[in-house]
């Protein structure tokens, strides 16, 4: 059981300060109660005065809270009881639930009257349904975190040393003795000039830090906005003033009457007033995976944060927010002393992306996973985001290369200086010259660090963040509410979509269009007079009573619109039939209100039917049943004939009916529902728990054909998917003929193609061996051709998704997206690479398991998600192409320049400026390109495709060559071309030269024009195509150009620039524009001619794969940890620095061996129940952060 506690840890503390979080947000907290916290919990409960927190909430206990018949503490202690104990307490102390309602001044049927003064008073006395949020990080905290960057720290130290030394004035007479070293420095005035470089470096560091902090801050702000948006989506049905209304969860108050139904996540604690077959999954609070049956007379206590897995009912809300069971646990964790605070901080240091991870769904299967599986799950989940893995790897490789280059640069400079001075010129080391020598060494060191700064592409994580955040914001407008950032990017790689039918491909507006009643098949709804009156009465009663009372048909919002369907859409279709038969279902419901229903067997995926039992006036019982026609008909032994009398209904009659009635209806794409009934004697009363004997020997009343038309935009969207290389499969619970008919209408299948349409039974027969186990080889024979899976259970859906993901049939691992709306879709949504939940029809459980919520439940929104996902990938590639060209050129120039001329042609401050424009501004400019339809014209990239394609390699190398030729020409013969003084071999602190300014200026101009080239990565000719559709890009390029003019003309000493005249400026711009012409030359060279590029592309692919294919768990875990650690360093850049360093220290302490890694992994998994462990190596929190619902399973070899 302990393993289940882990999932909750991270999310609790990761939530950035959201506008007060509704209690549902903290679902699985009690997992977190450590043993210590549990003791603390009982102690606190025993002695409430211990905590300020409780006293605050208790301030008006004494006078029976503001005129209500019971106090906050009474209700809190009541909610701690369970089962019969609770029933007895309610009965004895309050005189039953009705008595409790009276004391809370509410009505069990009408609810609160909704008067504002009463509501305010309740808020004051019993609290609101909110949990106070964690404070967001302040801007200063983010600045501090950005300062933790190692390269920046090195630069700061170097700059400070340089500053310190520049103020040190050696005794005058020793200057001659130090020889030529300081010649030319005196005239400028060493003391005045020396400090400028150090100060300028510090200033640039400040700029970089502020930009990083600002980006992190705006990113966190966006996440918070997104978070509160997700919370506002969360509504709950409440009865107020006799009306059923949808309230935001945070507005629910003590005394409200809430209607709970299948798939809900309970937003507050309450007492069940009346329930039908209600089963709750309390694993989030108790850790027990078995569903708990609730009933008003046996166990009426409903707790917040638990899931309704079956049935429906009404509950009286008794505790909200911090006073509910989840809230108490949460505040215990939050207020449980300073010690917990510290640990919390460690856990909380996660990126905003992780902050979006909501608690994982506890599915029915959740209970069975043992520690070992959990451990493996954590490992395999590192594979979650394709791009993340590739970029992390790339950034680490570039960083290493940069480190080597910078070290070599420093060593060569120091050696050259030492050999030249002390060996060749045989100078002695004079003590008074030491500061001057040290200044030289510091200068060399700064050059080395500069090479490193330029080499490390810290703009990469930034580009990804900006691109994702921008996409997420825009996707909102396209009805995609992204809950996990990387889902957006994974979607671009999707190769398969398994979609539901109802509501996603169809409009989810059910209307009954045909029916078979009294032995006649009516092709349209018949006139009531043509149906036997007896049959009509039974039929109308059966439909009105045997459907959720929350399902209604309301008048249209607009004149002439369609009536509004509320609740279950299939039931709405049947109620529509009642209205078409000129009868009113509401009058029948008023005669037999919900609490008078004797027993209800609610619909679930196993029964595929719903039955309601009522007691007739003569004390006998009648059961009405409705459900999928082939299932209900199998249980029928009679059928009502044309006179309304039951006649015998034999199996062969049934077969004939299936052929003549059900199949024709299904082939027209109709969903067929059979309505039936059965009478039971009053004495002896049947055993209602024995379902199998109750739900047999039924009498069929009629079969209804319900139409759910295909959404008009779906066929076009599916065609786009197929063009984009994505296979769409329909997975539905409907009849196979109906499913096939709809699939043809949607364009999922085309007559004459080689495809499979099978139902769940046949699917299981094909994929399971004799022992009934699922075999991957068997699934591999089925899935490639499978297009429609009908009458499927949630398990079938999960098996199919897992089978496609784990398949090794094709070279590329399939990336699968799944849509779902029901509670039972949870496992499949979590298993998929990207889970889409329906925003309108979806249950809370499905939304919680998903990565993206479709706010309009429409399939065409998924296509938009694919487009945005591919756009993210392309934006990152554009930025990479640009960034790597800059890096390659800058590093080579700095390195060779330093080695040949003992000074880098590009100074530290200039490099930092280049780094700033190339990293931050370019990532903004290139990451915000809007997507175009053209993105859907190509196949998905797939997981193994190298990040840098051969075209990109060609561009990087091509432009690199051009830039190097220009710069080296300027460096070595520039002074002759422009007839100016040479800037080479200048002494320490000499004034800036025009020569080096031209090099710097030309370099920046080439980058600016290359930025325009970088907009296209697939070898397109027209690089200006659509440039004005991206105002951000245009403004950034212009702004960079303007700032560059300012720097060159007025930058002076700090930027080592000397003002240039117009002619030299024109030459710089002209050489820069050469990039555009050169770009055309490069795109003329076909890739096939450049064989070696293919090798270059392959290299990164091979690099990508070996660890993925390791089978040994040990190495796998070690790799996962390493990946995570690198991921933390480079990916969650500004937000995780301190944590990373702590972690590295921890790692060294515990030994860096595989075993050490393994030990840490296993200890944190097995003891997750203990909060104290949360603080140990912070990778636990990262593992949890990464093991969000999107998690992809690793290839089967690993698991």
Short mmCIF file of N, CA, C and O in Angstrom, two decimals, residues 21-113:
data_model
loop_
_atom_site.label_atom_id
_atom_site.label_comp_id
_atom_site.label_asym_id
_atom_site.label_seq_id
_atom_site.Cartn_x
_atom_site.Cartn_y
_atom_site.Cartn_z
N UNK A 21 -7.13 27.90 -3.96
CA UNK A 21 -7.44 26.67 -4.68
C UNK A 21 -8.63 25.98 -4.10
O UNK A 21 -8.68 25.72 -2.90
N UNK A 22 -9.61 25.62 -4.91
CA UNK A 22 -10.71 24.82 -4.40
C UNK A 22 -10.17 23.52 -3.84
O UNK A 22 -9.16 23.02 -4.30
N UNK A 23 -10.92 23.02 -2.87
CA UNK A 23 -10.41 21.86 -2.14
C UNK A 23 -10.19 20.65 -3.05
O UNK A 23 -9.35 19.83 -2.79
N UNK A 24 -10.92 20.59 -4.17
CA UNK A 24 -10.76 19.39 -5.01
C UNK A 24 -9.36 19.27 -5.53
O UNK A 24 -8.92 18.23 -5.93
N UNK A 25 -8.65 20.42 -5.52
CA UNK A 25 -7.32 20.43 -6.11
C UNK A 25 -6.36 19.55 -5.30
O UNK A 25 -5.39 19.05 -5.82
N UNK A 26 -6.65 19.41 -3.99
CA UNK A 26 -5.71 18.66 -3.17
C UNK A 26 -6.31 17.32 -2.88
O UNK A 26 -6.86 17.10 -1.84
N UNK A 27 -6.24 16.44 -3.87
CA UNK A 27 -7.08 15.28 -3.72
C UNK A 27 -6.48 14.22 -2.86
O UNK A 27 -7.13 13.64 -2.03
N UNK A 28 -5.22 13.96 -3.11
CA UNK A 28 -4.74 12.73 -2.51
C UNK A 28 -3.81 12.99 -1.35
O UNK A 28 -2.79 12.38 -1.21
N UNK A 29 -4.13 14.01 -0.55
CA UNK A 29 -3.17 14.38 0.44
C UNK A 29 -2.92 13.40 1.50
O UNK A 29 -1.87 13.34 2.03
N UNK A 30 -3.96 12.67 1.87
CA UNK A 30 -3.75 11.87 3.05
C UNK A 30 -2.69 10.83 2.79
O UNK A 30 -2.16 10.27 3.69
N UNK A 31 -2.39 10.61 1.49
CA UNK A 31 -1.27 9.72 1.25
C UNK A 31 -0.07 10.25 1.96
O UNK A 31 0.89 9.58 2.18
N UNK A 32 -0.07 11.58 2.14
CA UNK A 32 1.14 12.20 2.61
C UNK A 32 1.29 12.11 4.09
O UNK A 32 2.31 12.44 4.61
N UNK A 33 0.22 11.81 4.77
CA UNK A 33 0.33 11.82 6.22
C UNK A 33 1.40 10.84 6.64
O UNK A 33 1.22 9.65 6.50
N UNK A 34 2.48 11.33 7.11
CA UNK A 34 3.51 10.41 7.56
C UNK A 34 3.02 9.80 8.86
O UNK A 34 2.06 10.27 9.45
N UNK A 35 3.74 8.78 9.31
CA UNK A 35 3.31 8.20 10.58
C UNK A 35 3.30 9.29 11.63
O UNK A 35 2.43 9.38 12.46
N UNK A 36 4.34 10.16 11.52
CA UNK A 36 4.44 11.22 12.51
C UNK A 36 3.23 12.13 12.40
O UNK A 36 2.59 12.48 13.37
N UNK A 37 2.92 12.47 11.15
CA UNK A 37 1.79 13.37 10.96
C UNK A 37 0.51 12.74 11.45
O UNK A 37 -0.38 13.41 11.94
N UNK A 38 0.42 11.41 11.33
CA UNK A 38 -0.80 10.74 11.78
C UNK A 38 -0.93 10.89 13.29
O UNK A 38 -1.99 11.20 13.81
N UNK A 39 0.21 10.68 13.98
CA UNK A 39 0.16 10.86 15.43
C UNK A 39 -0.25 12.29 15.75
O UNK A 39 -1.09 12.56 16.57
N UNK A 40 0.41 13.20 15.00
CA UNK A 40 0.15 14.61 15.23
C UNK A 40 -1.33 14.89 15.03
O UNK A 40 -1.96 15.65 15.74
N UNK A 41 -1.87 14.22 14.00
CA UNK A 41 -3.27 14.40 13.63
C UNK A 41 -4.15 14.02 14.80
O UNK A 41 -5.00 14.77 15.25
N UNK A 42 -3.88 12.81 15.37
CA UNK A 42 -4.76 12.37 16.45
C UNK A 42 -4.56 13.28 17.66
O UNK A 42 -5.50 13.62 18.35
N UNK A 43 -3.29 13.68 17.89
CA UNK A 43 -3.04 14.55 19.03
C UNK A 43 -3.81 15.85 18.86
O UNK A 43 -4.49 16.32 19.77
N UNK A 44 -3.72 16.38 17.65
CA UNK A 44 -4.39 17.66 17.41
C UNK A 44 -5.88 17.51 17.59
O UNK A 44 -6.54 18.37 18.14
N UNK A 45 -6.38 16.39 17.08
CA UNK A 45 -7.82 16.18 17.19
C UNK A 45 -8.20 16.11 18.66
O UNK A 45 -9.26 16.54 19.07
N UNK A 46 -7.32 15.50 19.46
CA UNK A 46 -7.63 15.36 20.88
C UNK A 46 -7.56 16.71 21.57
O UNK A 46 -8.33 17.00 22.46
N UNK A 47 -6.60 17.52 21.16
CA UNK A 47 -6.40 18.77 21.87
C UNK A 47 -6.38 19.91 20.89
O UNK A 47 -5.35 20.38 20.47
N UNK A 48 -7.56 20.35 20.52
CA UNK A 48 -7.68 21.30 19.43
C UNK A 48 -6.95 22.61 19.69
O UNK A 48 -6.59 23.31 18.79
N UNK A 49 -6.78 22.94 20.99
CA UNK A 49 -6.24 24.26 21.26
C UNK A 49 -4.77 24.36 20.89
O UNK A 49 -4.21 25.43 20.86
N UNK A 50 -4.13 23.21 20.61
CA UNK A 50 -2.71 23.24 20.28
C UNK A 50 -2.38 24.21 19.18
O UNK A 50 -1.35 24.84 19.18
N UNK A 51 -3.21 24.25 18.16
CA UNK A 51 -2.80 24.98 16.96
C UNK A 51 -3.56 26.27 16.82
O UNK A 51 -4.77 26.31 16.98
N UNK A 52 -2.82 27.32 16.50
CA UNK A 52 -3.48 28.61 16.26
C UNK A 52 -4.55 28.44 15.21
O UNK A 52 -5.60 29.02 15.25
N UNK A 53 -4.18 27.59 14.27
CA UNK A 53 -5.06 27.42 13.11
C UNK A 53 -6.44 27.02 13.56
O UNK A 53 -7.43 27.53 13.10
N UNK A 54 -6.48 26.06 14.48
CA UNK A 54 -7.78 25.56 14.90
C UNK A 54 -8.50 26.61 15.73
O UNK A 54 -9.68 26.80 15.60
N UNK A 55 -7.74 27.31 16.59
CA UNK A 55 -8.43 28.29 17.42
C UNK A 55 -9.06 29.36 16.56
O UNK A 55 -10.15 29.81 16.81
N UNK A 56 -8.35 29.71 15.49
CA UNK A 56 -8.89 30.73 14.59
C UNK A 56 -10.24 30.29 14.07
O UNK A 56 -11.20 31.03 14.01
N UNK A 57 -10.30 29.01 13.70
CA UNK A 57 -11.53 28.53 13.09
C UNK A 57 -12.62 28.28 14.11
O UNK A 57 -13.72 27.92 13.77
N UNK A 58 -12.24 28.42 15.37
CA UNK A 58 -13.15 27.98 16.39
C UNK A 58 -13.72 29.15 17.16
O UNK A 58 -14.32 28.97 18.19
N UNK A 59 -13.38 30.38 16.66
CA UNK A 59 -13.58 31.51 17.56
C UNK A 59 -15.02 31.68 18.03
O UNK A 59 -15.24 32.16 19.11
N UNK A 60 -16.00 31.27 17.21
CA UNK A 60 -17.35 31.47 17.74
C UNK A 60 -18.05 30.15 18.01
O UNK A 60 -19.22 30.01 17.78
N UNK A 61 -17.27 29.18 18.46
CA UNK A 61 -17.87 27.90 18.80
C UNK A 61 -18.87 28.02 19.94
O UNK A 61 -19.91 27.39 19.94
N UNK A 62 -18.47 28.81 20.93
CA UNK A 62 -19.20 28.78 22.19
C UNK A 62 -20.69 29.05 22.01
O UNK A 62 -21.51 28.33 22.53
N UNK A 63 -21.02 30.04 21.19
CA UNK A 63 -22.44 30.40 21.12
C UNK A 63 -23.13 29.67 19.99
O UNK A 63 -23.89 30.25 19.24
N UNK A 64 -22.82 28.37 19.81
CA UNK A 64 -23.43 27.57 18.74
C UNK A 64 -23.49 28.34 17.45
O UNK A 64 -24.54 28.74 16.98
N UNK A 65 -22.28 28.54 16.92
CA UNK A 65 -22.06 29.27 15.68
C UNK A 65 -23.22 30.01 15.07
O UNK A 65 -24.00 29.46 14.30
N UNK A 66 -23.28 31.26 15.40
CA UNK A 66 -24.17 32.21 14.72
C UNK A 66 -25.58 31.71 14.50
O UNK A 66 -26.12 31.86 13.42
N UNK A 67 -26.18 31.11 15.51
CA UNK A 67 -27.59 30.76 15.39
C UNK A 67 -27.85 29.45 14.67
O UNK A 67 -29.01 29.06 14.51
N UNK A 68 -26.82 28.74 14.23
CA UNK A 68 -27.06 27.42 13.64
C UNK A 68 -27.11 26.41 14.77
O UNK A 68 -26.49 26.60 15.82
N UNK A 69 -27.81 25.32 14.55
CA UNK A 69 -28.02 24.35 15.63
C UNK A 69 -26.82 23.47 15.92
O UNK A 69 -26.89 22.57 16.75
N UNK A 70 -25.71 23.67 15.22
CA UNK A 70 -24.52 22.89 15.55
C UNK A 70 -23.29 23.69 15.13
O UNK A 70 -23.36 24.49 14.21
N UNK A 71 -22.19 23.46 15.84
CA UNK A 71 -21.00 24.28 15.58
C UNK A 71 -20.08 23.59 14.58
O UNK A 71 -20.25 22.42 14.26
N UNK A 72 -19.11 24.36 14.18
CA UNK A 72 -18.11 23.85 13.24
C UNK A 72 -17.42 22.62 13.82
O UNK A 72 -17.23 21.61 13.13
N UNK A 73 -17.08 22.67 15.10
CA UNK A 73 -16.36 21.55 15.70
C UNK A 73 -17.26 20.31 15.79
O UNK A 73 -16.79 19.19 15.62
N UNK A 74 -18.56 20.52 16.06
CA UNK A 74 -19.49 19.37 16.09
C UNK A 74 -19.44 18.65 14.75
O UNK A 74 -19.34 17.43 14.68
N UNK A 75 -19.52 19.44 13.69
CA UNK A 75 -19.56 18.84 12.36
C UNK A 75 -18.23 18.17 12.04
O UNK A 75 -18.19 17.10 11.43
N UNK A 76 -17.14 18.80 12.47
CA UNK A 76 -15.84 18.20 12.18
C UNK A 76 -15.68 16.87 12.88
O UNK A 76 -15.20 15.89 12.29
N UNK A 77 -16.11 16.83 14.14
CA UNK A 77 -15.95 15.54 14.85
C UNK A 77 -16.92 14.51 14.28
O UNK A 77 -16.61 13.33 14.22
N UNK A 78 -18.08 14.97 13.80
CA UNK A 78 -19.04 14.04 13.18
C UNK A 78 -18.41 13.38 11.94
O UNK A 78 -18.54 12.18 11.73
N UNK A 79 -17.70 14.19 11.16
CA UNK A 79 -17.15 13.67 9.90
C UNK A 79 -16.00 12.69 10.11
O UNK A 79 -15.55 12.05 9.18
N UNK A 80 -15.52 12.59 11.36
CA UNK A 80 -14.44 11.61 11.58
C UNK A 80 -14.99 10.21 11.81
O UNK A 80 -14.24 9.24 11.84
N UNK A 81 -16.31 10.13 12.00
CA UNK A 81 -16.90 8.80 12.24
C UNK A 81 -17.17 8.11 10.92
O UNK A 81 -17.32 8.75 9.89
N UNK A 82 -17.26 6.76 10.97
CA UNK A 82 -17.53 6.00 9.75
C UNK A 82 -18.62 4.96 10.04
O UNK A 82 -18.80 4.54 11.17
N UNK A 83 -19.28 4.54 8.98
CA UNK A 83 -20.21 3.40 9.06
C UNK A 83 -21.31 3.55 10.07
O UNK A 83 -21.87 4.64 10.27
N UNK A 84 -21.62 2.45 10.76
CA UNK A 84 -22.78 2.44 11.68
C UNK A 84 -22.58 3.43 12.82
O UNK A 84 -23.54 4.04 13.30
N UNK A 85 -21.33 3.61 13.23
CA UNK A 85 -21.03 4.57 14.29
C UNK A 85 -21.59 5.95 13.92
O UNK A 85 -22.23 6.62 14.73
N UNK A 86 -21.37 6.33 12.67
CA UNK A 86 -21.84 7.63 12.20
C UNK A 86 -23.37 7.67 12.17
O UNK A 86 -23.99 8.66 12.57
N UNK A 87 -23.98 6.55 11.70
CA UNK A 87 -25.45 6.49 11.61
C UNK A 87 -26.04 6.69 13.01
O UNK A 87 -26.97 7.50 13.20
N UNK A 88 -25.48 5.98 13.99
CA UNK A 88 -25.98 6.07 15.38
C UNK A 88 -25.84 7.50 15.89
O UNK A 88 -26.77 8.09 16.44
N UNK A 89 -24.66 8.09 15.66
CA UNK A 89 -24.39 9.46 16.15
C UNK A 89 -25.40 10.45 15.55
O UNK A 89 -25.96 11.29 16.26
N UNK A 90 -25.61 10.34 14.23
CA UNK A 90 -26.54 11.28 13.57
C UNK A 90 -27.94 11.09 14.14
O UNK A 90 -28.66 12.06 14.42
N UNK A 91 -28.31 9.82 14.35
CA UNK A 91 -29.65 9.51 14.86
C UNK A 91 -29.81 10.04 16.28
O UNK A 91 -30.79 10.71 16.60
N UNK A 92 -28.82 9.76 17.14
CA UNK A 92 -28.94 10.12 18.56
C UNK A 92 -28.82 11.64 18.78
O UNK A 92 -29.60 12.24 19.48
N UNK A 93 -27.79 12.24 18.18
CA UNK A 93 -27.52 13.64 18.48
C UNK A 93 -28.38 14.62 17.67
O UNK A 93 -28.65 15.73 18.10
N UNK A 94 -28.73 14.20 16.46
CA UNK A 94 -29.40 15.18 15.58
C UNK A 94 -30.79 14.73 15.16
O UNK A 94 -31.47 15.44 14.43
N UNK A 95 -31.18 13.51 15.53
CA UNK A 95 -32.49 13.03 15.11
C UNK A 95 -32.52 12.72 13.62
O UNK A 95 -33.46 13.10 12.91
N UNK A 96 -31.46 12.08 13.14
CA UNK A 96 -31.41 11.69 11.73
C UNK A 96 -30.96 12.83 10.83
O UNK A 96 -30.73 13.96 11.28
N UNK A 97 -30.86 12.51 9.53
CA UNK A 97 -30.37 13.51 8.57
C UNK A 97 -31.32 14.70 8.50
O UNK A 97 -30.89 15.85 8.37
N UNK A 98 -32.63 14.44 8.61
CA UNK A 98 -33.60 15.55 8.55
C UNK A 98 -33.32 16.53 9.68
O UNK A 98 -33.33 17.75 9.49
N UNK A 99 -33.06 15.97 10.88
CA UNK A 99 -32.76 16.82 12.04
C UNK A 99 -31.51 17.66 11.79
O UNK A 99 -31.46 18.86 12.11
N UNK A 100 -30.52 17.03 11.18
CA UNK A 100 -29.27 17.73 10.89
C UNK A 100 -29.54 18.87 9.90
O UNK A 100 -29.03 19.98 10.05
N UNK A 101 -30.39 18.58 8.91
CA UNK A 101 -30.75 19.62 7.93
C UNK A 101 -31.43 20.80 8.63
O UNK A 101 -31.14 21.96 8.33
N UNK A 102 -32.33 20.48 9.57
CA UNK A 102 -33.04 21.56 10.27
C UNK A 102 -32.04 22.43 11.04
O UNK A 102 -32.11 23.65 11.01
N UNK A 103 -31.10 21.75 11.72
CA UNK A 103 -30.13 22.53 12.50
C UNK A 103 -29.28 23.41 11.60
O UNK A 103 -28.86 24.49 11.99
N UNK A 104 -29.00 22.91 10.39
CA UNK A 104 -28.18 23.70 9.46
C UNK A 104 -29.05 24.64 8.63
O UNK A 104 -28.58 25.24 7.66
N UNK A 105 -30.38 24.70 9.01
CA UNK A 105 -31.33 25.60 8.33
C UNK A 105 -31.34 25.38 6.81
O UNK A 105 -31.12 26.31 6.03
N UNK A 106 -31.54 24.14 6.43
CA UNK A 106 -31.62 23.84 5.00
C UNK A 106 -32.69 22.78 4.80
O UNK A 106 -33.12 22.14 5.76
N UNK A 107 -33.13 22.60 3.57
CA UNK A 107 -34.18 21.60 3.30
C UNK A 107 -33.59 20.47 2.46
O UNK A 107 -32.89 20.74 1.48
N UNK A 108 -33.87 19.20 2.82
CA UNK A 108 -33.27 18.09 2.06
C UNK A 108 -33.74 18.05 0.60
O UNK A 108 -33.06 17.47 -0.23
N UNK A 109 -34.87 18.68 0.29
CA UNK A 109 -35.33 18.65 -1.11
C UNK A 109 -35.12 19.99 -1.82
O UNK A 109 -34.74 20.03 -2.98
N UNK A 110 -35.32 21.10 -1.08
CA UNK A 110 -35.23 22.42 -1.71
C UNK A 110 -33.82 23.01 -1.65
O UNK A 110 -33.48 23.91 -2.40
N UNK A 111 -32.99 22.53 -0.70
CA UNK A 111 -31.65 23.10 -0.54
C UNK A 111 -31.69 24.44 0.15
O UNK A 111 -32.69 24.82 0.75
N UNK A 112 -30.59 25.18 0.08
CA UNK A 112 -30.55 26.53 0.68
C UNK A 112 -31.41 27.45 -0.16
O UNK A 112 -31.57 27.24 -1.36
N UNK A 113 -31.93 28.52 0.48
CA UNK A 113 -32.78 29.41 -0.31
C UNK A 113 -31.96 30.38 -1.16
O UNK A 113 -32.50 31.06 -2.03
#
